[in-house]
C-alpha positions as semicolon CSV with decimal commas, in nm:
position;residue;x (nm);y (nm);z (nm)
1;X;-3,516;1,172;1,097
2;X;-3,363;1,187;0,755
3;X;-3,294;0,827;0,596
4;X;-2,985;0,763;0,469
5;X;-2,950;0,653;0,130
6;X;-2,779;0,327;0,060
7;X;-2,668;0,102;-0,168
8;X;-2,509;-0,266;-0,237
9;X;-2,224;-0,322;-0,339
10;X;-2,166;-0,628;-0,447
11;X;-1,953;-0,874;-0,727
12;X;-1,749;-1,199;-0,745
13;X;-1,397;-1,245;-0,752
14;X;-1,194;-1,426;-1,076
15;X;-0,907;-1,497;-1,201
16;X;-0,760;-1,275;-1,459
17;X;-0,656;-1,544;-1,728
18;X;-0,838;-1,875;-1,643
19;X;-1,154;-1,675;-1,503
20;X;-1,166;-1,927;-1,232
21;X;-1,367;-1,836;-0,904
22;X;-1,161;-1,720;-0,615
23;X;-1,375;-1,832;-0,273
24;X;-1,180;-1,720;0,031
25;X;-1,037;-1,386;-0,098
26;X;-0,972;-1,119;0,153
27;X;-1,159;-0,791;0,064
28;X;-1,149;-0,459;0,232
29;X;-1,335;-0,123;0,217
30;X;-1,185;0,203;0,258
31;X;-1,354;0,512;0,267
32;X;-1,175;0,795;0,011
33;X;-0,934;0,862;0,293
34;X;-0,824;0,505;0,320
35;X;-0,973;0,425;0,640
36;X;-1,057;0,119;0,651
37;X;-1,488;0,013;0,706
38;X;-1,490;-0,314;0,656
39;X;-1,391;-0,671;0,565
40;X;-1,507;-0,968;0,428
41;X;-1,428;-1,336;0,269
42;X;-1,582;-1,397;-0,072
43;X;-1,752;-1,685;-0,025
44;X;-1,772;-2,038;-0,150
45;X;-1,933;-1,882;-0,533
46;X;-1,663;-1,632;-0,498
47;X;-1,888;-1,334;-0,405
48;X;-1,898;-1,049;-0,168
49;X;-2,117;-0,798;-0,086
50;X;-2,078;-0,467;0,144
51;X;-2,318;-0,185;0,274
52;X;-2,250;0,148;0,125
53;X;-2,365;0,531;0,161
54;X;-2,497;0,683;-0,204
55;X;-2,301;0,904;-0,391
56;X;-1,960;0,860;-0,191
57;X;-1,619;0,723;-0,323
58;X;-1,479;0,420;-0,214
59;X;-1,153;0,202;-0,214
60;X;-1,150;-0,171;-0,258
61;X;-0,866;-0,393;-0,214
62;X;-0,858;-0,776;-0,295
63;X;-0,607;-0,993;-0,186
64;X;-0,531;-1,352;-0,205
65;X;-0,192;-1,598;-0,133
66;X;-0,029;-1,663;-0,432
67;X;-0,204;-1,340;-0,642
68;X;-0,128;-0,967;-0,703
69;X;-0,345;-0,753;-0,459
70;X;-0,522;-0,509;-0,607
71;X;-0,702;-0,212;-0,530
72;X;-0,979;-0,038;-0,732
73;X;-1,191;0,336;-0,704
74;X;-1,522;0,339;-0,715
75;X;-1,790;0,588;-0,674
76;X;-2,172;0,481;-0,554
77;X;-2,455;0,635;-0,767
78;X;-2,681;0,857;-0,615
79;X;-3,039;0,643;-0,577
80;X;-3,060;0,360;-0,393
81;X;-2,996;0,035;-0,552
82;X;-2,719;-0,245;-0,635
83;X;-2,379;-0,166;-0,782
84;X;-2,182;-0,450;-0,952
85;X;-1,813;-0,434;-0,935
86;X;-1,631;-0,769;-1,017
87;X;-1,268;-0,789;-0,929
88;X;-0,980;-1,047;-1,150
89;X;-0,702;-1,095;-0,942
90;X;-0,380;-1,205;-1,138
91;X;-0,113;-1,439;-1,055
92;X;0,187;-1,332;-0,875
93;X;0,470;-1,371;-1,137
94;X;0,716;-1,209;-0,933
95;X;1,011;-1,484;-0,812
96;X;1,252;-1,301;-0,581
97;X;1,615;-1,319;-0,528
98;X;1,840;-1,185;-0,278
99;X;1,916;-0,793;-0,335
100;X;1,569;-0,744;-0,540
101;X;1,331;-0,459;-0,412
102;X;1,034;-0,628;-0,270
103;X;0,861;-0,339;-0,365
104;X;0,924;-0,320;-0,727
105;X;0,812;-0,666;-0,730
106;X;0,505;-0,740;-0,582
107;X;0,358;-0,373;-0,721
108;X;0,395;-0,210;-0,379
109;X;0,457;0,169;-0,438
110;X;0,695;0,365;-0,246
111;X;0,612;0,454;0,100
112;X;0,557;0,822;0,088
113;X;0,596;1,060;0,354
114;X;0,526;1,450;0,400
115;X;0,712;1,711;0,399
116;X;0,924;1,714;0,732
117;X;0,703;1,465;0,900
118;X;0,816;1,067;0,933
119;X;0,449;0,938;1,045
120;X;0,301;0,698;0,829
121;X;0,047;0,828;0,593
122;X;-0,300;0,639;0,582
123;X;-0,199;0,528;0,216
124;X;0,151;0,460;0,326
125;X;0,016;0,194;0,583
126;X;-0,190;0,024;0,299
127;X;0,127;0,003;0,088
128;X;0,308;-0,157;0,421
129;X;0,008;-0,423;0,488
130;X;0,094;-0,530;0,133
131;X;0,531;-0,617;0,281
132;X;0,333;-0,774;0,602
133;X;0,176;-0,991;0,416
134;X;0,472;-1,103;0,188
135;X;0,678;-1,153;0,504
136;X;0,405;-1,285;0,692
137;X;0,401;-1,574;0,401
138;X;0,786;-1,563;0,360
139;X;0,900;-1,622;0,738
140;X;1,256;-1,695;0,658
141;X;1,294;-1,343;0,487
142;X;1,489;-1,039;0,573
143;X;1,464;-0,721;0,457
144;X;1,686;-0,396;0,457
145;X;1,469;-0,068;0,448
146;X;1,616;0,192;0,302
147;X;1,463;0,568;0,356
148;X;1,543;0,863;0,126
149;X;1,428;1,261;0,126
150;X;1,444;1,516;-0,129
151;X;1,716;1,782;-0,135
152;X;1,548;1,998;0,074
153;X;1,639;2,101;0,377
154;X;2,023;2,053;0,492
155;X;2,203;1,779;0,418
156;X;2,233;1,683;0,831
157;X;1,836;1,782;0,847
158;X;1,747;1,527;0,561
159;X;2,017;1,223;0,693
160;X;1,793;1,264;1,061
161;X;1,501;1,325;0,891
162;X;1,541;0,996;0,712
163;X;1,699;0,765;0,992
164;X;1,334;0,887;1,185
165;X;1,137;0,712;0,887
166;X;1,357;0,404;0,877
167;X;1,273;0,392;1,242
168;X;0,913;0,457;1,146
169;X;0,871;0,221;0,896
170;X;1,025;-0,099;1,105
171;X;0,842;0,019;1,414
172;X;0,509;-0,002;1,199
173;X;0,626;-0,371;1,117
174;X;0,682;-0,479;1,482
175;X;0,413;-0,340;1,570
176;X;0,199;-0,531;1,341
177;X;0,360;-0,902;1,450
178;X;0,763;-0,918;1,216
179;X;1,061;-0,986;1,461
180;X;1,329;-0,694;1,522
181;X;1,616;-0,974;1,432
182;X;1,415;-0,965;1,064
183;X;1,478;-0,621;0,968
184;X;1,748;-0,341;0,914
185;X;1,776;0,009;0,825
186;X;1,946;0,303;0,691
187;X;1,835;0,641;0,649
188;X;2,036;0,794;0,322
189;X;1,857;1,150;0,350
190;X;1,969;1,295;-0,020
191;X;2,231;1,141;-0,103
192;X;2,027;0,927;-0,329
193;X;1,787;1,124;-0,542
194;X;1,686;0,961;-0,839
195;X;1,610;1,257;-1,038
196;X;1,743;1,645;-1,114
197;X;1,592;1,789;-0,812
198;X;1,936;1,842;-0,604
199;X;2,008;2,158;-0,414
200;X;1,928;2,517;-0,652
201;X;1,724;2,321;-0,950
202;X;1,405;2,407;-0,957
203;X;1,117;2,116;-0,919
204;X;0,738;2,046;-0,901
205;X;0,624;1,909;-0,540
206;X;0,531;1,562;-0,734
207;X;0,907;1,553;-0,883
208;X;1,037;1,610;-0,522
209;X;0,826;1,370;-0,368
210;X;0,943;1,126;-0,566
211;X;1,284;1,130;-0,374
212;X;1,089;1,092;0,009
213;X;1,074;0,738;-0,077
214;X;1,158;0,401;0,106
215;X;1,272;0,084;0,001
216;X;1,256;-0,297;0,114
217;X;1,576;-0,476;-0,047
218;X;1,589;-0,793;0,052
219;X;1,886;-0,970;0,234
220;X;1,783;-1,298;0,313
221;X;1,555;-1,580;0,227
């Protein structure tokens, strides 16, 4: 039976600034794909530890009320052994307001979709844990989610395709615990790019997927 080589991966979580110990941070493991492997609380010395396979890639998110989450790359050396990987969380300085893009401010990237499809991506749904959790601490807001496609395809194809990852995107929250009466939706197809890439220019796939984008504007707090 071949053994499997392992590692630990281990490290404490801090504050950026103050480097104050953070006990009772959330951590979580993805594998390269952004499945998620595991969980854990750093504990009352602000550490955490996980179990990990040599010489694969990892993703490591750290999240904590009243913080930025963040989430870091790492790749496990080949031998077995102990790899260190300390984490500073930093202070949320975002204060929202009525008509602000909760996105933009808490450092949650657009929610990308593929080409023609309106299924939430693996990344997508680590980008829309990051809302959950701001509305899970927020219960008094209400957000407007706004969907958006590039310019190709017809204009009727992209308007659908759009209202189908509005509907996507809020079914994803209710799903996951937020009230219907909490959320709205539009699907603007291309009627909204926010580059050159309308119908004949010429564009990269990374300029056009810049337009298949959603947004989380908020209407109430």
């Amino acid at each position: 039976k071949r053994l499997i080589c392992e590692q630990l991966l281990y490290g404490e979580i801090t504050d950026l600034v103050t480097k104050e110990l953070l006990p009772d941070a959330k951590i979580s493991l993805y594998d390269s794909q952004f499945n998620l492997l595991n969980t854990t609380v750093s504990d009352e010395k602000s550490n955490y530890t996980f179990k990990v396979e040599c010489g694969k890639k990892y993703n490591i998110r750290a999240e904590k009320p009243e913080y930025t989450t963040k989430e870091e790359k790492i790749t496990i050396a080949e031998t077995n052994g102990k790899t260190y990987f300390p984490i500073t969380l930093e202070k949320a300085k975002c204060k929202v307001t009525i008509g602000d893009d909760l996105g933009k401010c808490f450092g949650i990237k657009m929610i990308y979709f593929d080409l023609d499809k309106f299924n939430i991506r693996q990344e997508a749904a680590l980008d829309l844990e990051k809302i959950l959790d701001v509305l899970n601490q927020n219960p008094t807001m209400k957000l407007d989610i706004r969907s958006h496609t590039d310019s190709r395809q017809t204009f009727k194809y992209n308007e659908a395709l759009s209202e189908r990852r509005v509907t996507s995107t809020i079914g994803w929250l209710i799903k996951n615990g937020v009230d219907l009466n909490r959320l709205t939706g539009r699907g603007y197809g291309e009627t909204q790019l926010i580059n050159k890439c309308s119908d004949g220019i010429k564009c990269t796939e990374e300029e056009h997927q810049l337009n298949r984008r959603s947004e989380f504007i908020i209407t109430s707090l």
